[in-house]
Amino acid sequence: MPQIKLINIVGARPQIIKASAISRAIRKHYSDDITEIIVHTGQHYDKEMSEVFFDELEIHKPHYNLGVGSARHGRQTSLMISGIEDVLLKEKPDCVVLYGDTNSTLAGALAASKLHFPVIHIEAGLRSFNKTMPEELNRIMSDHSSTLLFAPTNAAFKNLIGEGFKPENSPPYTISNPKIYLTGDIMYDNTLFFAGLAEKKKAKFLEQLSLESNNYVLVTIHRDSNTDDIVRLQEILVTLKTLAEEKNIVLVMPLHPRTIIILRARLKNLYDDLNHCKHIKIIPPVSFLEMILLEKNCRMIVTDSGGVQKESHFFKKPCIVLRKETEWIELVNNGTAKLVGADPERIRNEFLNFVDSQADLEYPGFFGNGKTAEFILSEILLMFEKE
Ligand code: UD1
Ligand code: UDP
């Protein structure tokens, strides 16, 4: 079989991390079969939001960086579509691989499907059922532009069926006759792979932050619904600060630049207050290996991140989700993740509940066997064999 040329589109932090699972599996098992090209839209561009992951996770530097940067949704997405289209016309790949639900995902889906390049969507089928969430529109449109859809969980697979995708479709697969798969989660592959490495390479990281294992809470906040509404952001942070003081526990917050920018510009007094509080450590975004260590050693996690919610499960930590709904519904049904929105009372109750007692919590394997990337690549190759 001739080699196939695959274009990986990344742009935001979690996509770079996700793409590393596919890159690693190509290098390990399929380097004779697949040529990989990485296109970075430039959606994330700070060193600690982008470059750090290429260095640390040993991913090939992007072959193309479109340098799109930050902008309103329409402008950002349109610049990405235009840049990706140019690359696709030049490279003429056999397929285009997309991850998750960001504007970079959507741009890749539109550019590729309009030019009739098969789109492969990894993390397909996830739904929050909240169409005011920008990611929800990206998910739906990307899934409906795809030829192969890899759903990481049962719920995601069922969502696709609910939207008319047919599991019984047979080859040849096309955008009009797409194939849906229930796989696992490539981020579970990554966690298994990098957890050991994190211990070796970053052993001193917790010490540098003066953190004691099991004696701090990890907090991340970046979702637009929390950051752009400053009343909401303030309520969340004030509630968490009060709880930290009351329970005498440290909150470690590697904050997304979006959150820092808003705190500095619009909640300056609160930001100063947090920085002076001995129970709060606001730090810049950390590398993935550092994040793994923070997750693995914390008492519990408070987050609005999709990826961090799941990683809480991988590391068997209870998770308070600062959202009203989640795509990772298995975690909530399992009782180890609690949806609290930004409601101070609910944050308080769940925080106190989890911080003191975690005896009955169990963390079943919802996310595959750690070899999801290999499975995905073998199915991609099969599609071209059958053509
Ligand atoms: C994006 C994704 C979100 C994902 C998140 C992962 C969309 C619509 N949203 O949200 O789904 O969860 O990435 O982290 O695609 N900024 C910097 N430096 C950077 C990047 C961003 O300062 O390197 C600041 C800018 O002020 C920018 C803001 O963060 O305006 C938001 O960035 P953007 O990429 O638009 O959205 P995210 O909130 O990062
Ligand atoms: N992450 C990281 N450093 C940080 C915060 C997050 O490496 O300071 C990782 C995290 O472990 C997860 C991914 O980034 O794998 C999640 O990204 P993010 O929360 O930005 O986006 P989401 O998953 O919500 O789209």
Coordinates of C-alpha atoms and ligand atoms in Angstrom, one line a residue:
M1 CA 0.0 0.0 0.0
P2 CA 1.4 3.5 -0.8
Q3 CA 2.1 5.8 2.1
I4 CA -0.7 8.1 3.0
K5 CA -0.3 11.7 3.8
L6 CA -2.1 12.9 6.9
I7 CA -2.5 16.5 8.0
N8 CA -2.9 17.1 11.8
I9 CA -4.6 20.4 12.6
V10 CA -3.8 21.9 16.0
G11 CA -4.2 25.3 17.5
A12 CA -5.2 25.3 21.2
R13 CA -3.2 23.9 24.0
P14 CA -5.2 20.7 24.5
Q15 CA -5.0 19.9 20.8
I16 CA -1.3 20.0 20.8
I17 CA -1.3 17.5 23.7
K18 CA -3.9 15.3 22.0
A19 CA -1.9 15.3 18.7
S20 CA 1.1 14.0 20.6
A21 CA -0.7 10.6 21.1
I22 CA -1.3 10.3 17.4
S23 CA 2.3 11.4 16.5
R24 CA 3.8 9.0 19.0
A25 CA 1.7 6.1 17.6
I26 CA 2.7 7.0 14.0
R27 CA 6.4 7.0 15.0
K28 CA 6.1 3.7 16.9
H29 CA 4.0 1.7 14.5
Y30 CA 3.2 3.3 11.2
S31 CA 6.2 5.4 10.1
D32 CA 6.4 3.3 6.9
D33 CA 2.7 3.9 6.2
I34 CA 1.9 7.4 7.2
T35 CA 3.6 10.8 6.5
E36 CA 2.4 13.3 9.1
I37 CA 2.2 17.0 8.5
I38 CA 1.4 19.3 11.4
V39 CA -0.5 22.6 10.8
H40 CA -0.7 24.9 13.8
T41 CA -3.3 27.6 13.4
G42 CA -1.6 29.8 15.9
Q43 CA -4.7 30.1 18.0
H44 CA -2.5 29.7 21.1
Y45 CA 0.9 31.3 20.8
D46 CA 2.3 32.1 24.3
K47 CA 5.3 29.9 24.9
E48 CA 3.6 28.2 27.9
M49 CA 0.4 27.7 25.8
S50 CA 2.1 26.1 22.8
E51 CA 5.9 25.7 22.4
V52 CA 6.3 24.1 25.8
F53 CA 4.2 21.1 24.6
F54 CA 6.1 20.6 21.4
D55 CA 9.4 20.5 23.3
E56 CA 8.2 18.4 26.2
L57 CA 6.0 15.9 24.5
E58 CA 8.5 15.4 21.6
I59 CA 6.1 16.3 18.8
H60 CA 7.5 17.4 15.5
K61 CA 7.6 21.2 15.2
P62 CA 4.7 22.4 13.1
H63 CA 5.4 22.2 9.4
Y64 CA 3.1 25.3 9.0
N65 CA 2.2 27.9 11.6
L66 CA -0.6 30.1 10.3
G67 CA 0.0 32.7 13.1
V68 CA -3.7 33.6 13.4
G69 CA -3.6 34.5 17.1
S70 CA -6.5 35.9 19.1
A71 CA -9.5 37.6 17.6
R72 CA -13.3 37.5 17.7
H73 CA -14.7 34.2 16.6
G74 CA -15.7 35.1 13.1
R75 CA -12.4 36.8 12.2
Q76 CA -10.3 34.2 13.9
T77 CA -12.1 31.3 12.3
S78 CA -12.1 32.8 8.8
L79 CA -8.3 33.5 8.9
M80 CA -7.8 29.9 9.9
I81 CA -10.0 28.6 7.1
S82 CA -8.2 30.7 4.6
G83 CA -4.7 29.6 5.8
I84 CA -5.7 25.9 6.1
E85 CA -7.2 26.0 2.6
D86 CA -3.8 27.2 1.1
V87 CA -1.9 24.4 2.9
L88 CA -4.4 21.8 1.8
L89 CA -4.2 22.9 -1.9
K90 CA -0.5 22.8 -1.7
E91 CA 0.0 19.5 0.2
K92 CA -3.0 17.6 -1.2
P93 CA -3.2 15.2 1.8
D94 CA -5.1 11.9 1.8
C95 CA -7.0 13.0 5.0
V96 CA -7.2 15.7 7.6
V97 CA -7.2 14.9 11.3
L98 CA -9.0 17.2 13.8
Y99 CA -9.1 17.1 17.5
G100 CA -11.8 18.3 19.9
D101 CA -14.0 21.4 19.6
T102 CA -12.1 24.6 19.2
N103 CA -12.3 27.2 16.5
S104 CA -9.2 25.5 15.0
T105 CA -11.2 22.3 14.7
L106 CA -14.1 24.0 13.0
A107 CA -11.8 25.8 10.6
G108 CA -10.1 22.6 9.7
A109 CA -13.5 20.9 9.2
L110 CA -14.8 23.6 6.9
A111 CA -11.7 24.1 4.8
A112 CA -11.1 20.3 4.3
S113 CA -14.7 19.2 3.7
K114 CA -15.3 22.0 1.1
L115 CA -12.3 20.9 -0.8
H116 CA -13.4 17.2 -0.5
F117 CA -10.5 16.0 1.6
P118 CA -11.8 13.3 4.1
V119 CA -12.1 14.7 7.6
I120 CA -11.3 12.5 10.6
H121 CA -12.6 13.8 13.8
I122 CA -11.1 12.6 17.1
E123 CA -13.3 13.3 20.1
A124 CA -16.4 13.1 18.0
G125 CA -19.9 13.0 19.4
L126 CA -19.4 14.9 22.6
R127 CA -22.3 17.2 23.4
S128 CA -23.2 19.5 26.2
F129 CA -26.6 20.2 24.7
N130 CA -25.9 23.9 25.3
K131 CA -25.7 25.7 21.9
T132 CA -24.6 29.0 23.5
M133 CA -21.3 27.3 24.2
P134 CA -19.1 28.1 21.2
E135 CA -17.5 24.7 21.4
E136 CA -20.9 23.0 21.0
L137 CA -21.4 24.6 17.6
N138 CA -17.9 23.6 16.6
R139 CA -18.5 20.0 17.7
I140 CA -21.8 19.7 15.7
M141 CA -20.4 21.3 12.6
S142 CA -17.1 19.3 12.7
D143 CA -18.9 16.0 13.2
H144 CA -21.3 16.7 10.3
S145 CA -18.3 17.5 8.0
S146 CA -16.5 14.3 8.9
T147 CA -15.9 10.9 7.2
L148 CA -14.5 9.0 10.1
L149 CA -15.7 9.9 13.6
F150 CA -14.0 8.5 16.7
A151 CA -16.2 8.8 19.7
P152 CA -14.3 8.5 23.0
T153 CA -17.2 7.4 25.2
N154 CA -20.5 5.5 25.0
A155 CA -22.4 8.7 25.5
A156 CA -20.6 10.4 22.6
F157 CA -21.3 7.4 20.4
K158 CA -25.0 7.4 21.3
N159 CA -25.2 11.2 20.6
L160 CA -23.9 10.6 17.1
I161 CA -26.6 7.9 16.5
G162 CA -29.1 10.3 17.9
E163 CA -28.1 12.8 15.2
G164 CA -28.6 10.3 12.4
F165 CA -25.2 8.7 12.0
K166 CA -25.5 5.0 11.2
P167 CA -23.2 2.5 12.9
E168 CA -24.0 0.0 10.2
N169 CA -22.6 2.0 7.3
S170 CA -20.1 0.0 5.2
P171 CA -17.2 1.1 3.1
P172 CA -16.3 3.1 1.0
Y173 CA -16.7 5.8 3.6
T174 CA -17.3 9.4 2.5
I175 CA -18.7 12.5 4.1
S176 CA -22.2 11.3 2.9
N177 CA -21.6 7.8 4.2
P178 CA -19.5 8.4 7.3
K179 CA -18.3 5.7 9.7
I180 CA -18.6 6.1 13.5
Y181 CA -16.5 4.3 16.0
L182 CA -16.6 3.9 19.7
T183 CA -13.0 4.0 20.7
G184 CA -11.5 5.2 24.0
D185 CA -9.8 8.5 24.7
I186 CA -6.4 9.4 23.3
M187 CA -5.9 11.5 26.4
Y188 CA -6.0 8.4 28.5
D189 CA -3.2 7.0 26.3
N190 CA -1.3 10.1 27.0
T191 CA -1.8 10.0 30.7
L192 CA -0.6 6.4 30.9
F193 CA 2.4 7.3 28.8
F194 CA 3.4 10.5 30.4
A195 CA 2.6 9.8 34.1
G196 CA 5.9 7.9 34.7
L197 CA 7.9 10.4 32.7
A198 CA 6.5 13.2 34.8
E199 CA 7.7 11.6 38.0
K200 CA 11.2 11.2 36.5
K201 CA 11.6 14.5 34.8
K202 CA 9.8 16.8 37.2
A203 CA 10.3 15.2 40.5
K204 CA 11.1 18.5 42.3
F205 CA 8.2 20.4 40.9
L206 CA 5.9 20.2 43.9
E207 CA 8.7 21.0 46.2
Q208 CA 9.5 24.1 44.2
L209 CA 6.0 25.2 44.7
S210 CA 6.1 24.2 48.4
L211 CA 3.2 21.9 47.9
E212 CA 2.6 18.8 50.0
S213 CA 1.0 15.8 48.4
N214 CA -2.7 15.4 49.1
N215 CA -2.8 18.8 50.8
Y216 CA -3.8 21.2 48.1
V217 CA -6.6 21.7 45.7
L218 CA -5.9 22.2 42.0
V219 CA -8.1 24.9 40.3
T220 CA -8.3 25.9 36.6
I221 CA -10.7 28.4 35.2
H222 CA -10.8 29.6 31.5
R223 CA -14.2 28.9 30.0
D224 CA -15.6 32.1 28.4
S225 CA -18.9 31.7 30.4
N226 CA -16.9 32.1 33.6
T227 CA -14.2 34.6 32.7
D228 CA -16.2 37.0 30.6
D229 CA -18.9 37.5 33.2
I230 CA -16.9 39.2 36.0
V231 CA -19.7 38.9 38.6
R232 CA -19.6 35.2 38.0
L233 CA -15.8 35.0 38.1
Q234 CA -15.7 37.1 41.3
E235 CA -18.3 34.8 43.0
I236 CA -16.3 31.7 42.1
L237 CA -13.0 33.1 43.3
V238 CA -14.3 34.6 46.5
T239 CA -16.1 31.4 47.4
L240 CA -13.0 29.3 46.8
K241 CA -10.8 31.7 48.8
T242 CA -13.2 31.6 51.7
L243 CA -13.2 27.8 51.6
A244 CA -9.4 27.6 51.4
E245 CA -9.1 29.8 54.5
E246 CA -11.8 27.9 56.4
K247 CA -10.3 24.5 55.6
N248 CA -6.7 25.7 55.8
I249 CA -5.9 24.1 52.5
V250 CA -3.9 25.6 49.6
L251 CA -5.5 26.3 46.2
V252 CA -3.0 26.0 43.3
M253 CA -4.3 27.9 40.2
P254 CA -2.3 27.6 37.0
L255 CA -4.4 30.2 35.2
H256 CA -5.0 30.5 31.5
P257 CA -3.9 33.9 30.1
R258 CA -7.5 34.7 29.3
T259 CA -8.3 34.6 33.0
I260 CA -5.3 36.6 34.1
I261 CA -5.9 39.3 31.6
I262 CA -9.5 39.7 32.8
L263 CA -8.5 39.7 36.5
R264 CA -5.8 42.3 35.9
A265 CA -8.0 44.5 33.8
R266 CA -11.4 44.2 35.5
L267 CA -11.0 42.7 39.0
K268 CA -7.7 44.3 40.1
N269 CA -8.6 44.5 43.8
L270 CA -9.6 40.8 43.9
Y271 CA -6.5 39.8 41.9
D272 CA -4.3 41.6 44.4
D273 CA -6.2 40.1 47.3
L274 CA -5.8 36.6 45.9
N275 CA -2.1 37.2 45.3
H276 CA -1.7 38.2 49.0
C277 CA -3.6 35.3 50.4
K278 CA -1.3 32.6 51.8
H279 CA -3.8 29.9 50.8
I280 CA -3.7 30.8 47.1
K281 CA -1.0 30.2 44.6
I282 CA -1.8 31.7 41.2
I283 CA 0.9 30.5 38.8
P284 CA 1.3 30.8 35.0
P285 CA 0.1 27.9 32.9
V286 CA 2.3 24.8 33.5
S287 CA 3.7 22.2 31.1
F288 CA 1.7 19.0 30.7
L289 CA 4.2 16.9 32.8
E290 CA 3.9 19.5 35.5
M291 CA 0.1 19.4 35.2
I292 CA 0.1 15.7 35.5
L293 CA 2.1 16.0 38.8
L294 CA -0.3 18.6 40.1
E295 CA -3.3 16.4 39.2
K296 CA -1.8 13.2 40.6
N297 CA -0.8 14.6 44.0
C298 CA -3.8 17.0 44.7
R299 CA -6.6 16.3 47.2
M300 CA -9.2 17.3 44.6
I301 CA -9.8 19.4 41.5
V302 CA -12.0 22.4 40.8
T303 CA -12.2 23.2 37.1
D304 CA -14.2 24.3 34.1
S305 CA -11.8 22.5 31.7
G306 CA -13.0 19.5 29.6
G307 CA -9.5 17.9 29.7
V308 CA -8.9 18.5 33.3
Q309 CA -12.3 17.0 34.3
K310 CA -11.3 13.8 32.6
E311 CA -7.8 13.7 34.0
S312 CA -9.3 14.0 37.5
H313 CA -10.9 10.6 36.7
F314 CA -7.6 9.2 35.4
F315 CA -5.9 10.1 38.6
K316 CA -8.8 9.1 40.8
K317 CA -9.5 12.6 42.2
P318 CA -13.0 14.0 42.8
C319 CA -13.8 17.0 40.7
I320 CA -16.0 20.0 41.1
V321 CA -17.0 21.3 37.7
L322 CA -17.7 25.0 37.4
R323 CA -20.3 24.5 34.7
K324 CA -24.0 23.7 34.5
E325 CA -23.5 20.8 32.1
T326 CA -20.7 18.6 30.7
E327 CA -19.9 16.5 27.7
W328 CA -18.2 14.0 30.0
I329 CA -21.4 12.9 31.5
E330 CA -20.1 9.5 32.7
L331 CA -18.1 11.4 35.4
V332 CA -21.2 13.1 36.8
N333 CA -23.2 9.9 36.7
N334 CA -20.4 8.2 38.5
G335 CA -20.7 10.7 41.4
T336 CA -17.1 11.7 41.3
A337 CA -17.7 14.9 39.4
K338 CA -20.2 17.5 40.5
L339 CA -21.7 20.2 38.3
V340 CA -22.0 23.3 40.4
G341 CA -22.1 26.1 37.8
A342 CA -20.9 29.3 39.6
D343 CA -23.4 28.9 42.4
P344 CA -21.5 29.7 45.7
E345 CA -23.8 27.5 47.8
R346 CA -23.2 24.5 45.5
I347 CA -19.5 25.1 45.2
R348 CA -19.4 25.3 49.0
N349 CA -21.4 22.1 49.6
E350 CA -19.5 20.0 47.1
F351 CA -16.1 21.3 48.2
L352 CA -16.7 20.6 51.9
N353 CA -18.1 17.2 51.0
F354 CA -15.1 16.1 48.9
V355 CA -12.3 17.8 50.8
D356 CA -13.1 15.8 54.0
S357 CA -14.3 12.4 52.8
Q358 CA -13.5 10.5 49.6
A359 CA -13.9 7.0 51.0
D360 CA -16.7 5.7 48.8
L361 CA -15.5 7.0 45.5
E362 CA -14.7 4.7 42.6
Y363 CA -13.2 5.4 39.3
P364 CA -14.2 2.8 36.7
G365 CA -12.4 2.7 33.3
F366 CA -14.6 4.7 31.0
F367 CA -11.9 5.8 28.6
G368 CA -10.5 2.7 26.8
N369 CA -7.4 0.6 27.1
G370 CA -4.7 3.2 26.5
K371 CA -4.2 2.1 22.9
T372 CA -6.8 4.3 21.3
A373 CA -4.4 6.2 19.0
E374 CA -3.1 2.9 17.5
F375 CA -6.7 1.8 16.9
I376 CA -7.6 5.1 15.2
L377 CA -4.6 4.9 12.9
S378 CA -5.3 1.3 12.0
E379 CA -8.8 2.3 11.0
I380 CA -7.6 5.2 9.0
L381 CA -5.2 3.0 7.0
L382 CA -8.0 0.5 6.4
M383 CA -10.1 3.2 4.8
F384 CA -7.4 3.7 2.2
E385 CA -6.7 0.0 1.7
K386 CA -10.4 -0.5 0.7
E387 CA -10.4 2.3 -1.8
Ligands
UD1_1 C1 -9.9 28.0 23.4 C2 -11.1 27.1 23.0 C3 -11.6 26.4 24.1 C4 -10.5 25.6 24.8 C5 -9.3 26.4 25.2 C6 -8.2 25.6 25.6 C7 -12.4 28.1 21.2 C8 -13.7 28.8 20.8 N1 -12.2 28.0 22.5 O1 -10.4 28.9 24.4 O2 -12.6 25.5 23.7 O3 -11.0 25.0 26.0 O4 -8.9 27.1 24.0 O5 -7.3 26.3 26.4 O6 -11.7 27.7 20.3 N2 -4.6 34.3 25.0 C9 -3.3 34.6 25.3 N3 -2.3 33.8 24.8 C10 -2.5 32.7 24.1 C11 -3.8 32.4 23.8 C12 -4.8 33.1 24.2 O7 -3.0 35.7 25.9 O8 -1.5 32.0 23.7 C13 -5.7 35.1 25.5 C14 -6.1 36.2 24.5 O9 -6.4 37.3 25.3 C15 -7.3 35.6 23.9 C16 -7.9 34.8 25.0 O10 -6.8 34.3 25.7 O11 -8.2 36.6 23.4 C17 -8.8 33.6 24.5 O12 -8.1 32.8 23.6 P1 -8.9 31.9 22.6 O13 -8.0 31.0 21.9 O14 -9.8 32.8 21.7 O15 -9.9 31.1 23.5 P2 -9.6 30.2 24.7 O16 -10.2 30.8 25.9 O17 -8.1 29.9 24.8
UDP2 N1 -3.0 21.8 30.9 C1 -1.6 22.0 31.0 N2 -1.2 23.1 31.7 C2 -2.1 23.9 32.4 C3 -3.5 23.7 32.3 C4 -3.9 22.6 31.5 O1 -0.8 21.2 30.5 O2 -1.6 24.9 33.0 C5 -3.5 20.6 30.2 C6 -4.4 19.7 30.9 O3 -3.7 18.7 31.6 C7 -5.2 19.1 29.8 C8 -5.3 20.2 28.8 O4 -4.3 21.1 29.1 O5 -4.6 18.0 29.2 C9 -6.6 20.9 29.0 O6 -6.6 22.1 28.3 P1 -7.6 23.3 28.7 O7 -8.1 23.2 30.1 O8 -6.9 24.5 28.3 O9 -8.8 23.1 27.6 P2 -10.1 22.2 27.5 O10 -9.7 20.8 27.8 O11 -11.1 22.7 28.4 O12 -10.5 22.4 26.1

